[in-house]
CSV table of C-alpha atoms and ligand atoms in Angstrom, one decimal:
chain,number,residue,atom,x,y,z
M,1350,MET,CA,-53.8,-5.6,268.6
M,1351,LYS,CA,-52.9,-3.6,265.5
M,1352,ARG,CA,-52.7,0.2,265.8
M,1353,GLU,CA,-53.2,2.7,263.0
M,1354,ASN,CA,-49.9,3.0,261.3
M,1355,HIS,CA,-48.3,6.4,261.8
M,1356,TYR,CA,-44.7,5.6,261.1
M,1357,ILE,CA,-42.8,7.5,258.4
M,1358,LYS,CA,-39.7,6.8,256.4
M,1359,ASN,CA,-36.3,7.8,258.0
M,1360,GLN,CA,-37.9,7.9,261.4
M,1361,GLU,CA,-35.6,6.6,264.2
M,1362,LEU,CA,-37.2,4.0,266.5
M,1363,ILE,CA,-36.1,1.7,269.4
M,1364,LEU,CA,-37.2,-1.9,268.7
M,1365,ALA,CA,-36.8,-5.2,270.6
M,1366,ILE,CA,-36.3,-8.1,268.2
M,1367,GLU,CA,-38.5,-11.1,269.1
M,1368,ASP,CA,-38.6,-13.4,266.1
M,1369,MET,CA,-37.2,-14.0,262.7
M,1370,THR,CA,-38.6,-14.3,259.2
M,1371,THR,CA,-37.9,-17.4,257.0
M,1372,GLU,CA,-35.4,-15.2,255.2
M,1373,GLY,CA,-33.5,-14.5,258.4
M,1374,GLU,CA,-34.6,-10.9,259.1
M,1375,GLY,CA,-35.3,-9.9,262.7
M,1376,ILE,CA,-38.9,-9.1,263.6
M,1377,GLY,CA,-39.9,-6.6,266.3
M,1378,LYS,CA,-43.3,-5.0,267.0
M,1379,LEU,CA,-44.3,-1.6,268.2
M,1380,ASP,CA,-47.9,-1.6,269.5
M,1381,GLY,CA,-48.6,-4.6,267.5
M,1382,PHE,CA,-47.1,-3.1,264.2
M,1383,PRO,CA,-44.3,-5.4,262.9
M,1384,PHE,CA,-41.0,-4.2,261.5
M,1385,PHE,CA,-38.5,-6.3,259.6
M,1386,VAL,CA,-34.9,-5.5,260.2
M,1387,LYS,CA,-32.0,-7.3,258.4
M,1388,ASP,CA,-28.9,-8.2,260.5
M,1389,THR,CA,-30.8,-8.5,263.7
M,1390,ILE,CA,-31.8,-11.6,265.8
M,1391,PRO,CA,-34.1,-12.3,268.7
M,1392,GLY,CA,-32.8,-10.9,271.9
M,1393,ASP,CA,-31.3,-7.8,270.2
M,1394,ARG,CA,-32.5,-4.3,271.3
M,1395,ILE,CA,-31.8,-1.8,268.5
M,1396,ARG,CA,-32.0,1.7,267.3
M,1397,MET,CA,-33.3,1.5,263.8
M,1398,ILE,CA,-34.2,3.8,260.9
M,1399,VAL,CA,-37.5,3.2,259.1
M,1400,THR,CA,-36.8,2.5,255.5
M,1401,LYS,CA,-40.2,1.6,254.2
M,1402,VAL,CA,-43.7,1.6,255.6
M,1403,LYS,CA,-46.6,-0.4,254.3
M,1404,LYS,CA,-50.2,-0.6,255.6
M,1405,ASN,CA,-49.6,-3.6,257.9
M,1406,TYR,CA,-45.8,-3.8,258.3
M,1407,GLY,CA,-42.6,-1.9,257.8
M,1408,TYR,CA,-38.9,-2.3,257.2
M,1409,GLY,CA,-36.0,-0.8,259.0
M,1410,ARG,CA,-32.2,-0.6,258.9
M,1411,LEU,CA,-30.1,-1.4,261.9
M,1412,LYS,CA,-28.5,1.8,263.1
M,1413,GLU,CA,-27.2,0.9,266.5
M,1414,LEU,CA,-27.2,-2.2,268.7
M,1415,LEU,CA,-28.3,-1.2,272.2
M,1416,ILE,CA,-28.5,-4.6,273.7
M,1417,SER,CA,-26.9,-7.6,272.0
M,1418,SER,CA,-28.7,-11.0,271.9
M,1419,GLU,CA,-26.8,-13.7,273.8
M,1420,ASN,CA,-26.7,-15.6,270.5
M,1421,ARG,CA,-25.0,-12.8,268.6
M,1422,VAL,CA,-21.5,-13.3,267.3
M,1423,GLU,CA,-19.2,-11.1,265.2
M,1424,ALA,CA,-19.7,-12.1,261.5
M,1425,PRO,CA,-16.3,-13.4,260.4
M,1426,CYS,CA,-16.7,-12.4,256.7
M,1427,PRO,CA,-15.9,-8.7,256.1
M,1428,VAL,CA,-18.7,-8.4,253.5
M,1429,ALA,CA,-21.3,-10.4,255.5
M,1430,ARG,CA,-23.7,-7.4,255.9
M,1431,SER,CA,-23.7,-6.2,252.3
M,1432,CYS,CA,-23.5,-9.6,250.5
M,1433,GLY,CA,-26.8,-11.3,249.9
M,1434,GLY,CA,-25.4,-14.8,250.4
M,1435,CYS,CA,-25.1,-15.4,254.1
M,1436,ARG,CA,-27.9,-14.0,256.2
M,1437,LEU,CA,-27.1,-15.6,259.5
M,1438,GLN,CA,-23.4,-15.1,260.1
M,1439,HIS,CA,-24.2,-12.9,263.1
M,1440,LEU,CA,-26.1,-15.7,264.8
M,1441,ASP,CA,-24.1,-18.4,266.6
M,1442,TYR,CA,-24.3,-21.8,265.1
M,1443,ASN,CA,-26.5,-23.3,267.7
M,1444,GLY,CA,-28.9,-20.4,267.2
M,1445,GLN,CA,-28.9,-21.0,263.5
M,1446,LEU,CA,-29.8,-24.7,264.0
M,1447,HIS,CA,-32.6,-23.7,266.4
M,1448,PHE,CA,-33.9,-21.2,264.0
M,1449,LYS,CA,-34.0,-23.7,261.1
M,1450,GLN,CA,-35.6,-26.5,263.1
M,1451,ASN,CA,-38.3,-24.1,264.2
M,1452,GLN,CA,-38.8,-22.9,260.7
M,1453,VAL,CA,-39.7,-26.4,259.5
M,1454,LEU,CA,-41.8,-27.0,262.7
M,1455,ASN,CA,-43.8,-23.9,262.1
M,1456,CYS,CA,-44.5,-24.7,258.5
M,1457,LEU,CA,-45.6,-28.3,259.4
M,1458,LYS,CA,-47.9,-26.9,262.0
M,1459,ARG,CA,-49.3,-23.8,260.3
M,1460,ILE,CA,-49.4,-24.9,256.7
M,1461,GLY,CA,-49.6,-28.6,257.0
M,1462,GLY,CA,-51.9,-28.6,260.0
M,1463,PHE,CA,-49.7,-31.2,261.8
M,1464,GLU,CA,-50.4,-30.2,265.4
M,1465,ASP,CA,-48.2,-33.0,266.8
M,1466,ALA,CA,-45.2,-32.1,264.6
M,1467,SER,CA,-42.9,-31.4,267.6
M,1468,GLY,CA,-43.6,-34.9,268.9
M,1469,LYS,CA,-42.5,-36.4,265.5
M,1470,MET,CA,-39.3,-34.3,265.3
M,1471,GLU,CA,-35.8,-35.8,265.4
M,1472,PRO,CA,-32.9,-33.4,266.3
M,1473,ILE,CA,-31.6,-31.3,263.4
M,1474,ILE,CA,-28.4,-32.6,261.8
M,1475,GLY,CA,-25.8,-29.8,262.0
M,1476,MET,CA,-22.2,-29.6,260.8
M,1477,ASP,CA,-19.1,-29.8,263.0
M,1478,ASP,CA,-17.4,-27.2,260.9
M,1479,PRO,CA,-19.9,-25.0,259.1
M,1480,TRP,CA,-17.5,-23.1,256.8
M,1481,HIS,CA,-16.0,-23.7,253.4
M,1482,TYR,CA,-18.5,-26.4,252.9
M,1483,ARG,CA,-19.9,-25.7,249.3
M,1484,ASN,CA,-18.7,-27.7,246.4
M,1485,LYS,CA,-20.3,-25.4,243.8
M,1486,ALA,CA,-19.9,-21.7,243.4
M,1487,GLN,CA,-21.4,-19.4,240.8
M,1488,PHE,CA,-19.7,-16.0,240.9
M,1489,PRO,CA,-21.1,-13.2,238.8
M,1490,ILE,CA,-18.5,-11.2,237.0
M,1491,GLY,CA,-18.7,-7.4,236.7
M,1492,ILE,CA,-16.7,-4.3,236.4
M,1493,ASN,CA,-15.7,-1.7,239.0
M,1494,LYS,CA,-15.4,2.1,238.8
M,1495,GLU,CA,-11.8,1.8,237.7
M,1496,GLY,CA,-12.9,-0.4,234.8
M,1497,LYS,CA,-11.3,-3.6,236.4
M,1498,ALA,CA,-13.0,-7.0,236.3
M,1499,ILE,CA,-14.6,-8.1,239.7
M,1500,ALA,CA,-16.1,-11.2,241.1
M,1501,GLY,CA,-18.3,-11.6,244.1
M,1502,PHE,CA,-21.9,-12.1,245.0
M,1503,TYR,CA,-25.0,-10.0,244.5
M,1504,ALA,CA,-26.1,-7.7,247.4
M,1505,GLY,CA,-29.6,-8.8,248.7
M,1506,ARG,CA,-32.4,-8.3,246.2
M,1507,THR,CA,-30.2,-6.5,243.6
M,1508,HIS,CA,-27.7,-7.4,240.8
M,1509,THR,CA,-25.0,-5.2,242.3
M,1510,ILE,CA,-21.9,-7.3,242.8
M,1511,ILE,CA,-20.2,-7.1,246.2
M,1512,PRO,CA,-16.6,-7.9,245.3
M,1513,ASN,CA,-15.2,-10.8,247.2
M,1514,THR,CA,-13.2,-13.7,245.9
M,1515,ALA,CA,-12.6,-15.2,249.4
M,1516,CYS,CA,-16.1,-16.4,250.2
M,1517,MET,CA,-16.1,-18.2,253.5
M,1518,ILE,CA,-18.6,-20.9,252.6
M,1519,GLN,CA,-17.0,-21.9,249.3
M,1520,MET,CA,-14.3,-24.4,248.7
M,1521,PRO,CA,-11.0,-22.7,249.5
M,1522,GLU,CA,-9.6,-23.0,245.9
M,1523,ALA,CA,-12.2,-20.6,244.6
M,1524,GLU,CA,-10.1,-17.6,245.5
M,1525,GLU,CA,-7.0,-18.6,243.5
M,1526,ILE,CA,-9.2,-19.6,240.5
M,1527,LEU,CA,-11.1,-16.3,240.5
M,1528,GLU,CA,-8.0,-14.1,241.0
M,1529,LYS,CA,-6.3,-15.8,238.0
M,1530,ILE,CA,-9.3,-15.4,235.8
M,1531,LEU,CA,-9.7,-11.7,236.8
M,1532,SER,CA,-6.0,-10.9,236.2
M,1533,TYR,CA,-6.2,-12.7,232.8
M,1534,MET,CA,-9.3,-10.6,231.9
M,1535,ASP,CA,-7.6,-7.4,232.8
M,1536,ARG,CA,-4.4,-8.2,231.0
M,1537,TYR,CA,-6.1,-9.0,227.7
M,1538,GLY,CA,-9.0,-6.6,227.9
M,1539,ILE,CA,-11.7,-9.4,228.1
M,1540,ALA,CA,-14.8,-7.5,229.0
M,1541,PRO,CA,-17.1,-8.6,231.8
M,1542,TYR,CA,-20.7,-8.9,230.7
M,1543,GLN,CA,-23.0,-6.0,231.6
M,1544,GLU,CA,-26.6,-6.7,232.0
M,1545,LYS,CA,-27.8,-3.2,231.3
M,1546,THR,CA,-26.3,-3.0,227.8
M,1547,GLN,CA,-26.1,-6.7,227.2
M,1548,SER,CA,-22.5,-6.2,226.1
M,1549,GLY,CA,-19.2,-7.8,227.3
M,1550,LEU,CA,-18.3,-11.4,227.4
M,1551,VAL,CA,-17.8,-13.1,230.8
M,1552,ARG,CA,-21.0,-13.4,232.8
M,1553,HIS,CA,-20.3,-15.9,235.5
M,1554,VAL,CA,-17.6,-18.3,236.7
M,1555,LEU,CA,-18.9,-21.6,237.9
M,1556,ILE,CA,-16.6,-23.7,240.0
M,1557,ARG,CA,-17.2,-27.2,241.1
M,1558,LYS,CA,-15.2,-29.5,243.3
M,1559,GLY,CA,-15.5,-33.2,244.1
M,1560,PHE,CA,-14.6,-33.1,247.8
M,1561,HIS,CA,-13.7,-36.7,248.0
M,1562,THR,CA,-11.8,-36.9,244.7
M,1563,GLY,CA,-10.3,-33.4,244.9
M,1564,GLN,CA,-11.2,-32.8,241.2
M,1565,LEU,CA,-11.9,-29.2,240.2
M,1566,MET,CA,-14.0,-27.9,237.3
M,1567,VAL,CA,-14.0,-24.3,236.1
M,1568,CYS,CA,-16.8,-23.2,233.8
M,1569,LEU,CA,-16.7,-19.7,232.2
M,1570,VAL,CA,-20.2,-18.7,231.3
M,1571,CYS,CA,-19.9,-16.3,228.3
M,1572,ASN,CA,-22.0,-14.1,226.1
M,1573,GLY,CA,-20.1,-15.4,223.0
M,1574,VAL,CA,-18.0,-18.2,221.5
M,1575,PRO,CA,-14.7,-19.7,222.7
M,1576,ASP,CA,-12.7,-17.7,220.1
M,1577,ASP,CA,-13.8,-14.5,221.9
M,1578,LEU,CA,-11.5,-15.5,224.7
M,1579,THR,CA,-8.4,-14.1,223.1
M,1580,ASN,CA,-5.1,-15.6,224.3
M,1581,ARG,CA,-7.1,-18.3,226.0
M,1582,ASP,CA,-4.1,-20.7,226.1
M,1583,GLU,CA,-2.7,-18.3,228.6
M,1584,LEU,CA,-5.8,-18.6,230.8
M,1585,ILE,CA,-5.6,-22.4,230.5
M,1586,GLU,CA,-1.9,-22.3,231.6
M,1587,LEU,CA,-2.9,-20.2,234.6
M,1588,LEU,CA,-5.6,-22.6,235.7
M,1589,ARG,CA,-4.4,-26.1,234.8
M,1590,TYR,CA,-1.7,-26.3,237.4
M,1591,ILE,CA,-4.0,-25.6,240.3
M,1592,PRO,CA,-4.0,-28.8,242.3
M,1593,GLY,CA,-7.0,-30.9,241.3
M,1594,MET,CA,-7.8,-29.0,238.2
M,1595,SER,CA,-9.6,-31.5,235.9
M,1596,SER,CA,-11.9,-29.6,233.6
M,1597,ILE,CA,-12.1,-26.2,232.0
M,1598,ILE,CA,-15.3,-25.5,230.2
M,1599,PHE,CA,-16.8,-22.7,228.1
M,1600,ASN,CA,-20.6,-22.3,228.5
M,1601,VAL,CA,-22.5,-20.3,226.0
M,1602,ASN,CA,-25.2,-18.0,227.3
M,1603,THR,CA,-26.1,-15.2,224.9
M,1604,GLU,CA,-29.6,-14.7,226.2
M,1605,ASN,CA,-30.9,-11.7,228.1
M,1606,THR,CA,-32.0,-13.8,231.1
M,1607,ASN,CA,-31.5,-14.3,234.8
M,1608,ARG,CA,-30.6,-18.0,234.1
M,1609,ILE,CA,-26.9,-18.5,234.9
M,1610,LEU,CA,-26.0,-21.3,232.5
M,1611,GLY,CA,-26.8,-21.7,228.8
M,1612,ASN,CA,-27.4,-25.1,227.4
M,1613,ARG,CA,-24.2,-25.5,225.4
M,1614,CYS,CA,-20.9,-26.5,227.0
M,1615,ILE,CA,-17.6,-26.7,225.1
M,1616,THR,CA,-14.6,-28.3,226.9
M,1617,LEU,CA,-11.5,-26.1,226.6
M,1618,TRP,CA,-9.2,-28.3,228.5
M,1619,GLY,CA,-9.4,-31.6,230.4
M,1620,LYS,CA,-12.5,-33.7,230.9
M,1621,ASP,CA,-16.2,-32.9,230.2
M,1622,ASN,CA,-17.1,-33.6,233.8
M,1623,ILE,CA,-15.7,-34.3,237.2
M,1624,GLU,CA,-16.2,-37.2,239.6
M,1625,ASP,CA,-17.0,-37.4,243.2
M,1626,THR,CA,-18.1,-40.1,245.7
M,1627,ILE,CA,-20.8,-40.2,248.3
M,1628,ASP,CA,-20.4,-43.0,250.7
M,1629,ASN,CA,-18.2,-44.9,248.3
M,1630,ILE,CA,-20.5,-44.6,245.3
M,1631,MET,CA,-18.9,-42.8,242.4
M,1632,PHE,CA,-20.8,-40.0,240.6
M,1633,ARG,CA,-20.0,-38.2,237.4
M,1634,ILE,CA,-21.1,-34.6,237.4
M,1635,SER,CA,-21.6,-32.5,234.3
M,1636,PRO,CA,-21.7,-28.7,234.5
M,1637,LEU,CA,-25.4,-28.6,233.9
M,1638,SER,CA,-26.5,-31.3,236.3
M,1639,PHE,CA,-27.8,-30.8,239.8
M,1640,TYR,CA,-25.6,-32.1,242.5
M,1641,GLN,CA,-26.1,-31.4,246.2
M,1642,VAL,CA,-23.8,-28.6,247.2
M,1643,ASN,CA,-22.8,-29.7,250.7
M,1644,PRO,CA,-21.1,-33.1,250.4
M,1645,VAL,CA,-20.6,-33.6,254.2
M,1646,GLN,CA,-24.2,-33.1,254.9
M,1647,THR,CA,-25.5,-34.8,251.8
M,1648,GLU,CA,-24.1,-38.1,253.1
M,1649,LYS,CA,-25.9,-37.6,256.4
M,1650,LEU,CA,-29.1,-36.6,254.7
M,1651,TYR,CA,-29.1,-39.6,252.4
M,1652,GLN,CA,-28.4,-41.9,255.3
M,1653,LYS,CA,-31.4,-40.5,257.1
M,1654,ALA,CA,-33.5,-40.9,253.9
M,1655,MET,CA,-32.3,-44.5,253.8
M,1656,GLU,CA,-33.1,-45.1,257.4
M,1657,TYR,CA,-36.7,-43.8,256.8
M,1658,ALA,CA,-37.0,-46.0,253.6
M,1659,ALA,CA,-36.2,-49.0,255.8
M,1660,LEU,CA,-35.3,-51.2,252.9
M,1661,THR,CA,-34.7,-54.9,253.3
M,1662,GLY,CA,-33.6,-55.9,249.8
M,1663,THR,CA,-37.0,-57.0,248.5
M,1664,GLU,CA,-38.6,-53.6,247.7
M,1665,THR,CA,-39.4,-51.8,244.5
M,1666,VAL,CA,-38.7,-48.1,244.9
M,1667,TRP,CA,-39.4,-44.9,242.9
M,1668,ASP,CA,-36.9,-42.0,243.3
M,1669,MET,CA,-38.7,-39.0,241.9
M,1670,TYR,CA,-36.7,-35.9,240.9
M,1671,CYS,CA,-33.6,-38.1,240.9
M,1672,GLY,CA,-31.0,-35.7,239.4
M,1673,ILE,CA,-27.9,-37.7,238.5
M,1674,GLY,CA,-29.2,-40.7,240.5
M,1675,THR,CA,-27.5,-40.0,243.8
M,1676,ILE,CA,-30.4,-41.1,246.1
M,1677,SER,CA,-31.4,-43.8,243.5
M,1678,LEU,CA,-28.0,-45.5,243.7
M,1679,PHE,CA,-28.0,-45.2,247.5
M,1680,LEU,CA,-31.4,-46.9,247.6
M,1681,ALA,CA,-30.3,-49.5,245.0
M,1682,ARG,CA,-27.8,-51.0,247.5
M,1683,LYS,CA,-30.7,-52.3,249.6
M,1684,ALA,CA,-33.6,-52.5,247.1
M,1685,LYS,CA,-34.8,-55.1,244.5
M,1686,LYS,CA,-35.4,-52.5,241.9
M,1687,VAL,CA,-35.2,-48.7,241.7
M,1688,TYR,CA,-36.9,-46.4,239.2
M,1689,GLY,CA,-35.8,-42.8,238.8
M,1690,VAL,CA,-37.2,-39.8,237.0
M,1691,GLU,CA,-35.7,-36.4,236.3
M,1692,ILE,CA,-36.4,-33.5,233.9
M,1693,VAL,CA,-32.8,-32.7,232.8
M,1694,GLU,CA,-31.7,-35.0,230.1
M,1695,GLN,CA,-28.0,-34.6,230.8
M,1696,ALA,CA,-28.6,-35.5,234.4
M,1697,ILE,CA,-30.3,-38.8,233.4
M,1698,LEU,CA,-27.4,-39.6,231.0
M,1699,ASP,CA,-25.1,-39.1,234.0
M,1700,ALA,CA,-27.4,-41.2,236.2
M,1701,ARG,CA,-27.3,-44.1,233.7
M,1702,GLN,CA,-23.5,-43.8,233.4
M,1703,ASN,CA,-23.2,-43.6,237.2
M,1704,ALA,CA,-25.2,-46.8,237.7
M,1705,ALA,CA,-23.1,-48.6,235.1
M,1706,ALA,CA,-19.8,-47.3,236.5
M,1707,ASN,CA,-20.8,-48.6,240.0
M,1708,GLY,CA,-21.9,-52.0,238.6
M,1709,ILE,CA,-25.6,-51.3,239.6
M,1710,ASP,CA,-28.0,-52.8,237.0
M,1711,HIS,CA,-31.3,-52.9,238.8
M,1712,VAL,CA,-32.1,-49.3,238.3
M,1713,GLU,CA,-34.0,-47.7,235.5
M,1714,PHE,CA,-34.0,-44.0,234.7
M,1715,TYR,CA,-36.6,-41.9,232.8
M,1716,VAL,CA,-36.2,-38.4,231.4
M,1717,GLY,CA,-39.2,-36.1,231.7
M,1718,LYS,CA,-41.5,-34.4,234.1
M,1719,ALA,CA,-42.3,-36.6,237.1
M,1720,GLU,CA,-45.9,-35.5,236.9
M,1721,GLU,CA,-46.1,-36.9,233.3
M,1722,VAL,CA,-43.7,-39.8,233.4
M,1723,VAL,CA,-44.9,-41.5,236.6
M,1724,PRO,CA,-48.7,-41.5,235.8
M,1725,ALA,CA,-48.1,-42.9,232.3
M,1726,TRP,CA,-45.7,-45.5,233.8
M,1727,MET,CA,-48.2,-46.5,236.4
M,1728,GLU,CA,-51.0,-46.7,233.8
M,1729,LYS,CA,-48.9,-49.0,231.7
M,1730,THR,CA,-47.3,-51.3,234.3
M,1731,ARG,CA,-49.5,-51.3,237.4
M,1732,GLU,CA,-46.4,-52.6,239.2
M,1733,LYS,CA,-46.6,-52.7,243.0
M,1734,ILE,CA,-44.4,-50.0,244.6
M,1735,ASP,CA,-43.2,-50.4,248.1
M,1736,VAL,CA,-41.4,-47.1,248.8
M,1737,VAL,CA,-41.5,-43.7,247.1
M,1738,VAL,CA,-38.8,-41.2,247.6
M,1739,LEU,CA,-39.4,-37.6,246.6
M,1740,ASP,CA,-36.8,-34.8,246.3
M,1741,PRO,CA,-38.5,-31.9,244.3
M,1742,PRO,CA,-37.1,-28.4,243.7
M,1743,ARG,CA,-38.4,-25.5,245.9
M,1744,LYS,CA,-41.8,-25.3,244.3
M,1745,GLY,CA,-42.6,-28.8,245.5
M,1746,CYS,CA,-44.6,-31.5,243.8
M,1747,ASP,CA,-47.2,-31.2,241.1
M,1748,ARG,CA,-50.8,-32.2,242.2
M,1749,GLU,CA,-51.0,-34.7,239.5
M,1750,LEU,CA,-47.9,-36.5,240.8
M,1751,LEU,CA,-49.2,-36.5,244.4
M,1752,ALA,CA,-52.5,-38.1,243.1
M,1753,THR,CA,-50.5,-40.8,241.3
M,1754,ILE,CA,-48.4,-41.5,244.4
M,1755,LEU,CA,-51.6,-41.9,246.5
M,1756,SER,CA,-52.9,-44.3,243.9
M,1757,MET,CA,-49.7,-46.3,244.0
M,1758,GLN,CA,-50.3,-47.0,247.7
M,1759,PRO,CA,-46.6,-47.5,248.7
M,1760,GLU,CA,-45.9,-48.6,252.2
M,1761,ARG,CA,-43.8,-45.6,252.9
M,1762,ILE,CA,-43.1,-42.2,251.4
M,1763,VAL,CA,-39.9,-40.4,252.1
M,1764,TYR,CA,-40.1,-36.7,251.2
M,1765,VAL,CA,-36.8,-34.8,251.0
M,1766,SER,CA,-37.3,-31.1,250.7
M,1767,CYS,CA,-35.4,-27.8,250.5
M,1768,ASP,CA,-38.5,-25.7,251.1
M,1769,PRO,CA,-40.5,-26.4,254.3
M,1770,ALA,CA,-43.5,-24.4,253.1
M,1771,THR,CA,-44.1,-26.4,250.0
M,1772,LEU,CA,-43.2,-29.6,251.9
M,1773,ALA,CA,-46.0,-28.9,254.4
M,1774,ARG,CA,-48.4,-28.1,251.7
M,1775,ASP,CA,-47.7,-31.4,249.9
M,1776,LEU,CA,-47.7,-33.5,253.1
M,1777,LYS,CA,-51.1,-32.1,253.9
M,1778,ILE,CA,-52.4,-33.6,250.7
M,1779,LEU,CA,-50.6,-36.9,251.1
M,1780,CYS,CA,-51.8,-37.2,254.7
M,1781,ARG,CA,-55.5,-36.4,254.0
M,1782,GLU,CA,-56.5,-40.0,254.0
M,1783,ASP,CA,-54.2,-43.0,253.8
M,1784,TYR,CA,-50.9,-41.7,255.1
M,1785,ARG,CA,-49.7,-40.4,258.4
M,1786,MET,CA,-46.6,-38.4,259.2
M,1787,GLU,CA,-44.3,-40.7,261.3
M,1788,LYS,CA,-41.2,-38.5,261.8
M,1789,TRP,CA,-39.1,-35.8,260.3
M,1790,THR,CA,-35.6,-34.4,260.6
M,1791,ALA,CA,-34.2,-31.1,259.5
M,1792,ALA,CA,-30.6,-31.1,258.1
M,1793,ASP,CA,-28.4,-28.0,257.8
M,1794,MET,CA,-27.1,-28.2,254.3
M,1795,PHE,CA,-26.6,-24.5,254.0
M,1796,PRO,CA,-24.9,-23.1,257.2
M,1797,GLN,CA,-24.8,-19.3,257.5
M,1798,THR,CA,-27.7,-18.9,255.1
M,1799,SER,CA,-31.4,-19.0,256.0
M,1800,HIS,CA,-32.1,-22.1,253.9
M,1801,VAL,CA,-32.9,-25.5,255.4
M,1802,GLU,CA,-33.3,-29.0,254.2
M,1803,CYS,CA,-35.7,-31.5,255.6
M,1804,VAL,CA,-36.6,-35.2,255.3
M,1805,CYS,CA,-39.9,-36.7,256.4
M,1806,LEU,CA,-41.3,-40.2,256.6
M,1807,LEU,CA,-44.9,-41.0,255.9
M,1808,ASP,CA,-46.4,-44.4,256.7
M,1809,LYS,CA,-49.6,-46.0,255.5
M,1810,LYS,CA,-52.1,-45.1,258.2
M,1811,VAL,CA,-53.9,-48.4,258.6
M,1812,PRO,CA,-52.3,-51.4,256.9
M,1813,ASP,CA,-55.1,-52.9,254.8
M,1814,THR,CA,-56.5,-55.8,256.8
M,1815,TYR,CA,-57.4,-58.5,254.4
M,1816,VAL,CA,-59.6,-61.4,255.2
M,1817,LYS,CA,-59.7,-64.6,253.4
M,1818,PHE,CA,-63.1,-65.1,251.9
M,1819,GLY,CA,-63.5,-68.3,250.0
M,1820,VAL,CA,-65.8,-70.7,248.3
M,1821,ASP,CA,-63.5,-73.5,249.1
M,1822,ALA,CA,-60.1,-73.7,250.7
M,1823,GLU,CA,-58.1,-73.3,247.4
M,1824,ASP,CA,-60.2,-70.6,245.9
M,1825,TYR,CA,-60.5,-67.4,247.9
M,1826,TYR,CA,-60.7,-63.7,247.3
M,1827,ARG,CA,-58.7,-61.2,249.2
M,1828,ILE,CA,-61.1,-58.6,250.4
M,1829,LYS,CA,-60.5,-55.6,252.6
M,1830,ALA,CA,-61.9,-56.0,256.1
M,1831,SER,CA,-63.8,-52.8,255.7
M,1832,GLU,CA,-65.6,-54.2,252.6
M,1833,VAL,CA,-66.8,-57.4,254.3
M,1834,ALA,CA,-69.7,-55.7,255.9
M,1835,GLU,CA,-71.0,-54.7,252.5
H,2194,SAH,N1,-32.4,-36.1,244.3
H,2194,SAH,C1,-31.4,-35.4,243.6
H,2194,SAH,C2,-31.9,-34.1,243.0
H,2194,SAH,C3,-32.8,-33.2,243.8
H,2194,SAH,S1,-33.0,-31.6,243.2
H,2194,SAH,C4,-30.2,-35.2,244.5
H,2194,SAH,O1,-30.3,-35.3,245.7
H,2194,SAH,O2,-29.1,-34.9,244.0
H,2194,SAH,C5,-34.4,-31.6,242.3
H,2194,SAH,C6,-34.3,-32.2,240.9
H,2194,SAH,O3,-35.6,-32.1,240.3
H,2194,SAH,C7,-33.3,-31.4,240.0
H,2194,SAH,O4,-32.4,-32.3,239.4
H,2194,SAH,C8,-34.3,-30.9,238.9
H,2194,SAH,O5,-33.7,-30.8,237.6
H,2194,SAH,C9,-35.4,-31.9,238.9
H,2194,SAH,N2,-36.7,-31.4,238.4
H,2194,SAH,C10,-37.3,-30.2,238.5
H,2194,SAH,N3,-38.6,-30.3,238.1
H,2194,SAH,C11,-38.9,-31.5,237.7
H,2194,SAH,C12,-40.0,-32.2,237.2
H,2194,SAH,N4,-41.1,-31.6,237.0
H,2194,SAH,N5,-39.9,-33.6,237.0
H,2194,SAH,C13,-38.8,-34.2,237.3
H,2194,SAH,N6,-37.6,-33.6,237.7
H,2194,SAH,C14,-37.7,-32.3,238.0
C-alpha cells in the first residue's frame, strides 16, 4: 500500500534495507514508500538523510549504520564510497554472487516471462580471488586544486575525478604507469584536458595487459598531436622499462564528446598492439578493439558457451557480435565452419589475423552491423546453420536480427549477455514460438561492481518430425508431420 508522500529533503529517517536495485543501491520502504540508499545492503538498519523526494520514491544518504547486515564487510579500498566504480565492496563476495544471480533470475521472470527460470538455472560462476582482475583500465586525467595532474575514476553520476592510482580491481602495474605519467606531466607542464573549457592535452590513460603473455600497452588519449607531448622521449624512457611494456600509443581525440577514444592511433614506441591467449589460442588486441576485461572469467564463460553449443565437429555456426573473434576461434576448434560478424573494422582485421596466426582457416569474418550483414548473407546463401552464438553489447539485439535468426532455424542458440534486462527482452521474442529456454548460468566477470554477465541456451522446441511421403520408394518428399493432415 502506498501512502501519500510527506517526506522532505534533509529529513532524518530510520530505514530497514530489504532489497537492492540493479545498480547496487539498497532499497527500504516506509509505509510502502521506497527509498534508495547507496552503500547499504539487505539486512542493514540505518539512519539516513533524505536527499531527494519524487512522487513515488525517494533517495537517501547513509548517515549511520544502526544494525549491520551479516553480509557486510569493510570495503578494502579507501575511496570505495566516493568512487563510482565499485558499488559492492561493502557486500561480502558470496553476497555479491547471490545478488547477481538473483538479478538475472528476476529479469528472466519479470521481463522475459520465464516463470520456470529458477529450475533452469546453473550455479553462478564466481572468482577465487575477486581482486586486481581487470586487464583494461581507462583512467580519466584531471587537475587538482594545487594545479597538479591527477588520475582516478569518476564519482558516481558525475565527471568529478576521485584521485586514486591504486585501483583494487585493476592490474597491479597500473599504479606505477600512472604515477610515472603524472610526474612527467607535472615536470614538463603538460596540461590535463578540462572538459569545461575543452583545453589541455591529456584526457585519459588507457592501460591494457595480456594476463597470460604479461604484455602491457599504454595509450595516452590526447586532445592534440604527438608533438604536443614535449620531451616525450623522457616519458617513453620512464615507461619502457616497466616489466612487460610492449606498446606505447598516442590516441587522438579532439572532439567535445563523452567517448573516450578517438579513431586515430599513433604508435610512439614498441608494437601497435599486444597479444594475449585464452585457453591456448593467441589473440592480437588493438587499442580500439573490444576484448573481455576479466581474462580468468572469460575462459570460464567461453567454456560454458562451448558446452551449451554442444559442437561435434560437423556444425556450421554463426558468432554474432564477434569482436576480435575470440568466441569464434573457440567454436572453430569443434565446428566445421564458423562465420563471424562485428561492426568495428579494426576488430575484424584483428579477428582475421588471429585466425591466421592460430592456423584456423574454416572461419570467415564480416564487417558491418549484424542486423544488416546476417539477413543479406542469409538471403544470398540459404546455408543451413546449426548453432547461433550471440554476444551483443548492453542494448541487446536488433529486432531485424532476431527475426533472421528465427528464420535460420538453428538447432541451438547460445546467448551471451552483459545486460540481463535486454537479454530477457530478446529471449522472450526468440522463445515465442520455436525455441525453449533450456538452461542459463550467470558469470561474475565484474566482481565488486553491480554488473553481471550471463549465458543462456535455447533449444528448438519440437524437433521437426518429418515423414517420408512418396510416390515410389526412390522419390519422396520430406513433409513436416504437422502438414500431413492438410
Ligand atoms: N564476442 C566478443 C565481443 C562481445 S562485445 C567477445 O567476447 O570478445 C560486443 C561486440 O559487438 C563489440 O565488439 C561491438 O563492437 C560489437 N557491436 C556493437 N554493435 C554491433 C552491431 N550492430 N553489429 C555487429 N557488432 C556490433
